Tab-separated table of C-alpha atoms and ligand atoms in Angstrom:
chain	number	residue	atom	x	y	z
A	1	MET	CA	-52.535	26.905	131.703
A	2	ASN	CA	-54.130	23.439	131.806
A	3	THR	CA	-56.304	21.907	129.150
A	4	PHE	CA	-59.784	20.620	130.003
A	5	VAL	CA	-58.368	17.052	129.766
A	6	GLU	CA	-55.676	17.786	132.357
A	7	LEU	CA	-58.230	19.147	134.800
A	8	GLY	CA	-59.662	15.685	135.287
A	9	LEU	CA	-63.091	16.138	133.744
A	10	SER	CA	-64.931	13.044	132.544
A	11	LYS	CA	-64.945	11.873	128.916
A	12	GLN	CA	-68.605	12.787	128.749
A	13	ALA	CA	-67.894	16.368	129.858
A	14	LEU	CA	-65.019	16.676	127.388
A	15	ALA	CA	-67.262	15.559	124.563
A	16	ARG	CA	-69.891	18.122	125.524
A	17	LEU	CA	-67.286	20.882	125.708
A	18	LYS	CA	-66.041	19.958	122.266
A	19	GLY	CA	-69.597	20.122	120.955
A	20	ILE	CA	-70.165	23.531	122.542
A	21	GLY	CA	-66.883	24.854	121.183
A	22	PHE	CA	-65.010	25.565	124.420
A	23	THR	CA	-61.471	24.698	123.337
A	24	GLU	CA	-59.580	25.706	126.468
A	25	PRO	CA	-60.480	26.592	130.030
A	26	THR	CA	-60.491	30.192	131.197
A	27	GLU	CA	-58.065	31.007	133.995
A	28	ILE	CA	-60.605	30.656	136.780
A	29	GLN	CA	-61.794	27.355	135.309
A	30	SER	CA	-58.270	26.012	135.169
A	31	LYS	CA	-57.828	26.923	138.851
A	32	ALA	CA	-61.219	25.976	140.298
A	33	ILE	CA	-62.290	22.809	138.467
A	34	ARG	CA	-59.740	20.441	140.024
A	35	PRO	CA	-60.475	21.308	143.707
A	36	MET	CA	-64.192	21.299	142.918
A	37	LEU	CA	-63.853	17.792	141.444
A	38	ASP	CA	-61.873	16.723	144.520
A	39	GLY	CA	-64.794	17.716	146.727
A	40	CYS	CA	-62.963	20.568	148.489
A	41	ASP	CA	-64.695	23.700	149.691
A	42	VAL	CA	-63.741	26.493	147.312
A	43	MET	CA	-63.689	30.286	147.356
A	44	ALA	CA	-63.256	31.582	143.846
A	45	SER	CA	-63.028	35.164	142.721
A	46	ALA	CA	-62.730	36.359	139.172
A	47	GLN	CA	-63.959	39.308	137.220
A	48	THR	CA	-67.308	39.230	135.560
A	49	GLY	CA	-67.394	37.424	132.213
A	50	SER	CA	-64.517	35.105	133.138
A	51	GLY	CA	-66.515	31.873	132.935
A	52	LYS	CA	-67.319	31.233	136.590
A	53	THR	CA	-70.526	29.340	135.796
A	54	ALA	CA	-68.707	26.556	133.953
A	55	ALA	CA	-66.033	26.567	136.685
A	56	TYR	CA	-68.611	25.118	139.067
A	57	ALA	CA	-71.232	23.603	136.752
A	58	LEU	CA	-68.797	21.239	134.984
A	59	PRO	CA	-67.406	19.634	138.169
A	60	VAL	CA	-70.853	19.544	139.810
A	61	ILE	CA	-72.291	17.666	136.829
A	62	ASP	CA	-69.348	15.247	136.824
A	63	ARG	CA	-69.687	14.617	140.550
A	64	LEU	CA	-73.415	13.996	140.188
A	65	GLY	CA	-72.663	11.373	137.553
A	66	LYS	CA	-76.119	10.276	136.663
A	67	ARG	CA	-79.678	11.114	137.457
A	68	ALA	CA	-80.817	10.226	140.987
A	69	LYS	CA	-84.130	12.130	141.149
A	70	THR	CA	-83.182	13.744	144.459
A	71	CYS	CA	-81.724	17.215	144.847
A	72	ARG	CA	-77.983	16.717	145.346
A	73	ALA	CA	-76.714	20.128	144.253
A	74	LEU	CA	-78.073	23.549	145.144
A	75	VAL	CA	-77.017	26.817	143.533
A	76	LEU	CA	-78.086	30.038	145.262
A	77	LEU	CA	-77.861	33.274	143.323
A	78	PRO	CA	-79.298	36.786	143.501
A	79	THR	CA	-81.647	37.281	140.533
A	80	ARG	CA	-84.136	35.494	138.318
A	81	GLU	CA	-82.303	36.427	135.124
A	82	LEU	CA	-79.116	34.907	136.457
A	83	ALA	CA	-81.024	31.846	137.682
A	84	LEU	CA	-82.411	31.226	134.194
A	85	GLN	CA	-78.993	31.696	132.650
A	86	VAL	CA	-77.311	29.259	135.033
A	87	LYS	CA	-80.011	26.650	134.483
A	88	ALA	CA	-79.422	26.976	130.741
A	89	GLU	CA	-75.680	26.468	131.290
A	90	PHE	CA	-76.300	23.319	133.358
A	91	GLU	CA	-78.473	21.997	130.558
A	92	ARG	CA	-75.833	22.843	127.976
A	93	PHE	CA	-73.019	21.128	129.892
A	94	GLY	CA	-74.897	17.976	130.936
A	95	ALA	CA	-75.295	15.190	128.412
A	96	HIS	CA	-78.872	14.693	127.265
A	97	GLY	CA	-80.977	13.203	130.057
A	98	GLN	CA	-77.932	12.920	132.355
A	99	ILE	CA	-79.287	15.259	134.998
A	100	LYS	CA	-82.317	17.448	135.531
A	101	THR	CA	-82.135	21.072	136.653
A	102	SER	CA	-84.954	23.088	138.204
A	103	VAL	CA	-85.039	26.826	138.550
A	104	LEU	CA	-86.887	28.698	141.307
A	105	TYR	CA	-87.277	32.474	141.452
A	106	GLY	CA	-89.835	34.965	142.664
A	107	GLY	CA	-92.135	37.382	140.885
A	108	THR	CA	-93.959	34.690	138.973
A	109	GLY	CA	-96.574	31.993	139.663
A	110	TYR	CA	-95.800	28.712	141.437
A	111	GLY	CA	-97.348	26.428	138.783
A	112	ASN	CA	-94.442	25.748	136.427
A	113	GLN	CA	-91.880	25.634	139.208
A	114	THR	CA	-94.025	23.173	141.164
A	115	ARG	CA	-94.261	20.913	138.120
A	116	GLU	CA	-90.492	21.053	137.645
A	117	LEU	CA	-89.969	20.104	141.290
A	118	ARG	CA	-92.317	17.122	140.992
A	119	ALA	CA	-90.015	15.698	138.310
A	120	GLY	CA	-87.295	15.316	140.985
A	121	PRO	CA	-84.435	17.604	139.877
A	122	ASP	CA	-80.808	16.684	140.628
A	123	VAL	CA	-79.830	20.362	140.680
A	124	ILE	CA	-81.875	23.279	142.003
A	125	VAL	CA	-80.872	26.769	140.916
A	126	ALA	CA	-82.704	29.312	143.064
A	127	THR	CA	-82.996	32.768	144.472
A	128	PRO	CA	-83.152	32.540	148.286
A	129	GLY	CA	-86.630	34.008	148.856
A	130	ARG	CA	-88.552	31.714	146.522
A	131	LEU	CA	-86.575	28.688	147.685
A	132	LEU	CA	-87.632	29.399	151.285
A	133	ASP	CA	-91.253	29.699	150.107
A	134	PHE	CA	-91.026	26.220	148.616
A	135	ILE	CA	-89.313	24.855	151.727
A	136	GLN	CA	-92.144	26.238	153.851
A	137	ARG	CA	-94.660	24.618	151.513
A	138	ARG	CA	-92.737	21.371	152.057
A	139	MET	CA	-92.140	21.073	148.350
A	140	VAL	CA	-88.366	21.159	148.573
A	141	ASP	CA	-86.289	18.902	150.776
A	142	LEU	CA	-82.654	19.897	151.097
A	143	SER	CA	-81.613	16.982	153.313
A	144	THR	CA	-80.060	15.178	150.334
A	145	VAL	CA	-77.926	18.119	149.163
A	146	GLU	CA	-74.230	17.234	148.831
A	147	MET	CA	-73.014	20.348	147.019
A	148	LEU	CA	-73.914	23.947	147.764
A	149	ILE	CA	-72.796	26.816	145.540
A	150	LEU	CA	-73.261	30.495	146.297
A	151	ASP	CA	-72.891	32.302	142.979
A	152	GLU	CA	-72.365	36.079	142.963
A	153	ALA	CA	-71.956	35.911	146.724
A	154	ASP	CA	-71.149	39.617	146.902
A	155	ARG	CA	-74.386	40.498	145.105
A	156	LEU	CA	-76.418	38.196	147.307
A	157	LEU	CA	-75.146	40.136	150.311
A	158	ASP	CA	-75.530	43.531	148.614
A	159	LEU	CA	-79.182	42.740	148.080
A	160	GLY	CA	-79.656	41.889	151.754
A	161	PHE	CA	-80.127	38.137	151.299
A	162	ALA	CA	-77.892	37.182	154.263
A	163	PRO	CA	-80.769	36.138	156.600
A	164	GLN	CA	-82.420	34.018	153.888
A	165	ILE	CA	-79.103	32.412	152.945
A	166	ARG	CA	-78.543	31.428	156.572
A	167	LYS	CA	-82.022	29.910	156.799
A	168	VAL	CA	-81.424	27.904	153.639
A	169	ILE	CA	-77.997	26.657	154.737
A	170	GLU	CA	-79.494	25.427	158.033
A	171	ARG	CA	-81.573	22.994	155.954
A	172	VAL	CA	-78.569	21.569	154.127
A	173	PRO	CA	-76.576	18.743	155.780
A	174	THR	CA	-73.295	19.940	157.288
A	175	ARG	CA	-71.453	17.118	155.518
A	176	ARG	CA	-71.369	18.736	152.128
A	177	GLN	CA	-69.156	20.577	149.692
A	178	THR	CA	-69.610	24.345	149.760
A	179	ALA	CA	-68.280	26.784	147.189
A	180	MET	CA	-68.552	30.534	146.830
A	181	PHE	CA	-68.079	32.309	143.523
A	182	SER	CA	-67.883	36.063	143.446
A	183	ALA	CA	-66.397	38.944	141.505
A	184	THR	CA	-65.089	40.391	144.765
A	185	PHE	CA	-64.429	39.097	148.255
A	186	ASP	CA	-65.044	41.823	150.764
A	187	LEU	CA	-65.288	41.518	154.534
A	188	ARG	CA	-68.936	40.464	154.527
A	189	VAL	CA	-68.310	37.672	152.038
A	190	GLU	CA	-65.296	36.542	154.083
A	191	ARG	CA	-67.429	36.457	157.205
A	192	LEU	CA	-70.058	34.306	155.541
A	193	ALA	CA	-67.340	32.008	154.187
A	194	LYS	CA	-65.821	31.627	157.650
A	195	GLU	CA	-69.180	30.512	158.973
A	196	TYR	CA	-70.054	27.968	156.325
A	197	LEU	CA	-66.914	26.807	154.530
A	198	THR	CA	-64.352	24.330	155.864
A	199	ASP	CA	-60.686	24.909	154.959
A	200	PRO	CA	-61.627	26.373	151.599
A	201	VAL	CA	-59.206	26.286	148.704
A	202	ARG	CA	-58.883	29.861	147.542
A	203	VAL	CA	-58.534	30.527	143.878
A	204	GLY	CA	-58.562	33.909	142.270
A	205	VAL	CA	-57.808	35.766	139.136
A	206	CYS	CA	-56.629	39.376	139.141
A	207	ALA	CA	-57.719	39.856	142.751
A	208	LYS	CA	-56.686	43.504	142.643
A	209	ARG	CA	-57.864	44.537	139.224
A	210	ILE	CA	-61.486	43.571	138.980
A	211	GLU	CA	-62.025	45.960	136.128
A	212	PRO	CA	-62.708	44.023	132.919
A	213	ALA	CA	-59.641	44.608	130.796
A	214	SER	CA	-61.168	44.295	127.356
A	215	ILE	CA	-63.586	47.176	127.817
A	216	GLU	CA	-62.795	50.653	126.600
A	217	GLN	CA	-64.253	53.000	129.197
A	218	GLN	CA	-65.262	56.499	128.188
A	219	PHE	CA	-66.640	59.251	130.395
A	220	HIS	CA	-68.669	62.192	129.204
A	221	LYS	CA	-69.206	65.372	131.177
A	222	THR	CA	-72.810	66.396	130.743
A	223	ASN	CA	-75.894	67.592	132.586
A	224	GLU	CA	-79.393	66.130	133.005
A	225	ASP	CA	-80.860	68.176	130.145
A	226	GLU	CA	-78.272	67.033	127.640
A	227	LYS	CA	-78.241	63.326	128.449
A	228	ASP	CA	-80.908	62.350	125.908
A	229	ALA	CA	-79.200	64.126	123.032
A	230	LEU	CA	-75.889	62.537	123.988
A	231	LEU	CA	-77.495	59.110	124.189
A	232	LEU	CA	-79.033	59.513	120.743
A	233	LYS	CA	-75.669	60.495	119.336
A	234	LEU	CA	-74.009	57.448	120.889
A	235	ILE	CA	-76.706	55.187	119.492
A	236	SER	CA	-76.315	56.607	116.014
A	237	ASP	CA	-72.515	56.232	116.248
A	238	ALA	CA	-72.620	52.704	117.594
A	239	GLY	CA	-73.525	50.887	114.391
A	240	GLN	CA	-74.638	47.270	114.548
A	241	GLY	CA	-74.074	46.013	118.112
A	242	SER	CA	-76.559	45.905	120.964
A	243	ILE	CA	-76.628	48.744	123.459
A	244	LEU	CA	-77.534	48.412	127.118
A	245	VAL	CA	-78.488	51.652	128.884
A	246	PHE	CA	-78.545	51.833	132.688
A	247	THR	CA	-80.658	54.256	134.647
A	248	ARG	CA	-80.808	54.545	138.407
A	249	THR	CA	-84.572	54.231	138.883
A	250	ARG	CA	-87.526	52.464	137.270
A	251	ARG	CA	-89.154	55.792	136.518
A	252	LYS	CA	-86.090	57.005	134.707
A	253	ALA	CA	-85.844	53.757	132.725
A	254	LYS	CA	-89.435	54.182	131.552
A	255	LYS	CA	-88.853	57.811	130.656
A	256	VAL	CA	-85.635	57.212	128.736
A	257	ALA	CA	-87.089	54.262	126.798
A	258	ALA	CA	-90.158	56.342	125.908
A	259	ARG	CA	-88.007	59.247	124.732
A	260	LEU	CA	-85.905	56.944	122.572
A	261	ARG	CA	-89.019	55.479	121.000
A	262	ALA	CA	-90.327	59.003	120.381
A	263	ALA	CA	-87.069	59.622	118.526
A	264	ALA	CA	-87.683	56.545	116.341
A	265	VAL	CA	-85.176	54.290	118.119
A	266	GLU	CA	-86.471	50.777	118.736
A	267	ALA	CA	-85.895	50.615	122.483
A	268	GLN	CA	-87.329	48.305	125.124
A	269	GLU	CA	-87.083	48.417	128.907
A	270	ILE	CA	-86.635	46.033	131.826
A	271	HIS	CA	-87.037	47.061	135.455
A	272	GLY	CA	-88.983	46.085	138.534
A	273	ASP	CA	-92.310	47.382	137.196
A	274	VAL	CA	-92.192	45.108	134.169
A	275	SER	CA	-93.847	41.721	134.726
A	276	GLN	CA	-91.607	38.678	134.878
A	277	ASN	CA	-93.078	37.215	131.701
A	278	LYS	CA	-92.568	40.425	129.803
A	279	ARG	CA	-88.983	40.658	131.105
A	280	GLU	CA	-88.228	37.196	129.799
A	281	THR	CA	-89.662	37.860	126.333
A	282	THR	CA	-87.912	41.217	126.149
A	283	LEU	CA	-84.562	39.621	127.034
A	284	ASP	CA	-85.166	36.828	124.569
A	285	HIS	CA	-85.859	39.306	121.767
A	286	TYR	CA	-82.865	41.406	122.765
A	287	ARG	CA	-80.633	38.329	122.754
A	288	LYS	CA	-81.880	37.435	119.290
A	289	GLY	CA	-81.249	40.957	118.021
A	290	LYS	CA	-84.889	41.805	117.296
A	291	PHE	CA	-84.170	45.251	118.729
A	292	ASN	CA	-80.862	46.868	119.684
A	293	VAL	CA	-81.364	49.208	122.605
A	294	LEU	CA	-82.372	47.976	126.046
A	295	VAL	CA	-82.904	50.394	128.939
A	296	ALA	CA	-82.558	48.728	132.353
A	297	THR	CA	-82.175	49.278	136.061
A	298	ASP	CA	-79.351	47.547	137.943
A	299	VAL	CA	-81.464	44.852	139.536
A	300	ALA	CA	-83.022	43.796	136.238
A	301	ALA	CA	-79.736	43.545	134.396
A	302	ARG	CA	-77.572	41.855	137.024
A	303	GLY	CA	-75.579	38.938	135.674
A	304	LEU	CA	-76.870	39.241	132.110
A	305	ASP	CA	-74.719	37.368	129.640
A	306	ILE	CA	-75.542	38.553	126.149
A	307	PRO	CA	-72.453	38.324	123.939
A	308	THR	CA	-73.730	40.804	121.333
A	309	ILE	CA	-73.775	43.746	123.758
A	310	SER	CA	-71.140	46.051	122.297
A	311	HIS	CA	-71.894	49.192	124.311
A	312	VAL	CA	-72.970	49.838	127.869
A	313	VAL	CA	-74.205	53.343	128.599
A	314	ASN	CA	-74.359	54.557	132.185
A	315	TYR	CA	-77.067	57.160	131.681
A	316	ASP	CA	-76.969	57.629	135.450
A	317	LEU	CA	-74.116	56.582	137.712
A	318	PRO	CA	-75.009	53.528	139.807
A	319	GLN	CA	-76.097	53.806	143.415
A	320	SER	CA	-73.216	51.688	144.636
A	321	PRO	CA	-69.755	51.992	143.063
A	322	SER	CA	-69.313	48.218	142.729
A	323	ASP	CA	-72.312	48.202	140.397
A	324	TYR	CA	-70.191	50.176	137.947
A	325	VAL	CA	-67.970	47.153	137.376
A	326	HIS	CA	-70.976	44.857	137.081
A	327	ARG	CA	-72.656	47.141	134.595
A	328	ILE	CA	-69.731	47.550	132.240
A	329	GLY	CA	-69.064	43.806	132.545
A	330	ARG	CA	-72.226	43.222	130.509
A	331	THR	CA	-70.101	44.019	127.462
A	332	GLY	CA	-66.709	42.553	126.540
A	333	ARG	CA	-67.933	39.059	127.463
A	334	ALA	CA	-65.542	36.116	127.170
A	335	GLY	CA	-62.652	38.063	125.735
A	336	ARG	CA	-64.649	40.071	123.198
A	337	SER	CA	-64.034	43.791	123.184
A	338	GLY	CA	-66.633	46.265	124.291
A	339	CYS	CA	-67.106	49.898	125.078
A	340	SER	CA	-68.728	51.690	127.976
A	341	HIS	CA	-69.935	55.276	128.090
A	342	THR	CA	-70.594	56.916	131.416
A	343	PHE	CA	-72.464	60.202	131.745
A	344	VAL	CA	-71.082	62.343	134.533
A	345	CYS	CA	-72.837	65.441	135.867
A	346	ASP	CA	-71.255	67.969	138.225
A	347	SER	CA	-73.112	66.455	141.168
A	348	ASP	CA	-71.648	63.004	140.374
A	349	HIS	CA	-68.063	63.778	141.238
A	350	GLY	CA	-68.225	62.195	144.696
A	351	SER	CA	-69.539	58.935	143.229
A	352	LEU	CA	-66.958	59.048	140.460
A	353	ARG	CA	-64.149	59.251	143.045
A	354	GLN	CA	-65.538	56.121	144.739
A	355	ILE	CA	-65.608	54.269	141.427
A	356	GLU	CA	-62.005	55.350	140.846
A	357	LYS	CA	-61.073	53.793	144.189
A	358	ILE	CA	-62.577	50.491	143.089
A	359	VAL	CA	-61.021	50.380	139.645
A	360	GLY	CA	-57.792	51.757	141.078
A	361	ARG	CA	-57.084	54.582	138.681
A	362	THR	CA	-58.162	58.049	137.671
A	363	LEU	CA	-60.981	58.091	135.171
A	364	MET	CA	-60.817	60.791	132.545
A	365	SER	CA	-63.887	62.490	131.267
A	366	ARG	CA	-63.969	63.911	127.792
A	367	PRO	CA	-66.094	66.813	126.582
A	368	ILE	CA	-69.236	66.010	124.603
A	369	SER	CA	-67.962	67.774	121.520
A	370	ALA	CA	-65.066	65.327	121.050
A	371	PRO	CA	-65.573	62.415	118.656
A	372	LEU	CA	-67.528	59.865	120.639
A	373	SER	CA	-66.319	56.595	119.316
A	374	SER	CA	-63.676	55.093	117.140
A	375	ILE	CA	-66.297	52.699	115.819
A	376	LYS	CA	-67.257	53.489	112.249
A	377	ARG	CA	-70.217	55.842	112.004
A	378	ALA	CA	-73.499	54.307	110.969
A	379	PRO	CA	-75.389	56.066	108.172
A	380	ARG	CA	-77.160	59.125	109.536
A	381	ARG	CA	-80.531	58.380	111.050
A	382	HIS	CA	-83.201	60.892	111.924
A	383	PHE	CA	-83.792	61.327	115.633
A	384	GLY	CA	-86.621	63.789	116.170
A	385	ARG	CA	-86.319	67.352	117.403
A	386	ARG	CA	-83.074	67.541	119.319
A	387	PRO	CA	-79.953	68.297	117.335
A	388	ALA	CA	-77.872	65.138	117.580
A	389	SER	CA	-74.564	66.984	117.744
A	390	ARG	CA	-75.061	68.366	121.241
B	1	ADP	P1	-69.047	34.976	134.888
B	1	ADP	O1	-70.039	34.161	135.694
B	1	ADP	O2	-67.632	34.827	135.369
B	1	ADP	O3	-69.467	36.422	134.766
B	1	ADP	P2	-70.015	33.377	132.691
B	1	ADP	O4	-69.954	32.060	133.346
B	1	ADP	O5	-71.368	34.009	132.556
B	1	ADP	O6	-69.024	34.405	133.401
B	1	ADP	O7	-69.303	33.212	131.258
B	1	ADP	C1	-69.206	34.281	130.355
B	1	ADP	C2	-69.265	33.788	128.925
B	1	ADP	O8	-68.096	33.047	128.596
B	1	ADP	C3	-70.425	32.845	128.647
B	1	ADP	O9	-71.013	33.216	127.419
B	1	ADP	C4	-69.792	31.484	128.563
B	1	ADP	O10	-70.527	30.608	127.734
B	1	ADP	C5	-68.422	31.808	127.982
B	1	ADP	N1	-67.371	30.851	128.360
B	1	ADP	C6	-67.173	30.321	129.595
B	1	ADP	N2	-66.122	29.484	129.590
B	1	ADP	C7	-65.626	29.476	128.337
B	1	ADP	C8	-64.526	28.786	127.702
B	1	ADP	N3	-63.732	27.967	128.376
B	1	ADP	N4	-64.327	29.009	126.384
B	1	ADP	C9	-65.142	29.856	125.699
B	1	ADP	N5	-66.187	30.535	126.239
B	1	ADP	C10	-66.428	30.362	127.537
B	2	MG	MG1	-71.626	34.453	136.890
């Protein structure tokens, strides 16, 4: 594998990386940075948590060079949380004052985003819907864009953003560099790439096995009535790390969070019914470890990168099997180890088979009575009425 120096990054970038503490590139970075720097179109696939953001942000920043006060790079991605995270990465990788990054996403007022746009960002990181709003308001001009990145391309399409993406791309000059980053490349992503990329360089890591390797996956046979007791037991067994619990619907997320709180567990929730501001503060507090258990729906948690998450609990199986991989990828970030616990009811067996197809192996479920985790037991805590052992 190459070093960052060998990949052709600028001295400035190397100094920043040293400051941040990235000593060597991840595999996808060592494959994607060079063609990105060369200005090629790129299709890059790598499992979640493999460092795809830096794989495009570092070369984009180097190619921008210095601040020009016009938007020269555009990153499209599926969710606000991811947008905020990517903006933060751009700010981390760029030298102070070198470039300016603006973030645009829906579900919040236009005021702050308008102010950011007035400052003339070099990079815009946006979800497609809000970006189109700003284009219609004539507040964003994409005619100066030289680099276009579609991050989490598969998720963008899953969420039905294809029409908006097309409308956005029509506004970007055809003479440009286009790159797509995705955990998976299915037929729909390929089709989009064929339309908008020119002779792309394809780089990939573990194309077949998209299942994060460092995550211990456990499955627990259960039924709806026993899920709460099982969850409480997992939480008490988990010790210090942060726990992310996924439910299928907003209603369920609310209910589960409320039940945990009733059992004296400090739990918070994020889902579509929680205001954007509240979601941001909740995530900030979760990141800082002010509370340990977060209950979320898939949309709210997509792309989250919180290194302290040690356990992901699939309280309900996800609607779409590919979400399984995304969910468990919230733990075991950047080579750390993590653990996922999936609750499986009798009616879930069809969905479980589909997940098995994606991860390419048979998934074993273990009975509830077996020891739940090899992680050292935390001191016993009191959890309300239900006996914790069932
Ligand atoms: P992906 O987009 O592939 O899911 P991210 O870009 O979110 O992954 O990166 C996952 C984590 O790995 C982040 O916390 C990021 O800061 C860290 N990371 C990325 N590249 C490196 C590297 N070369 N060395 C150490 N940590 C890295
Ligand atoms: Mg990413």
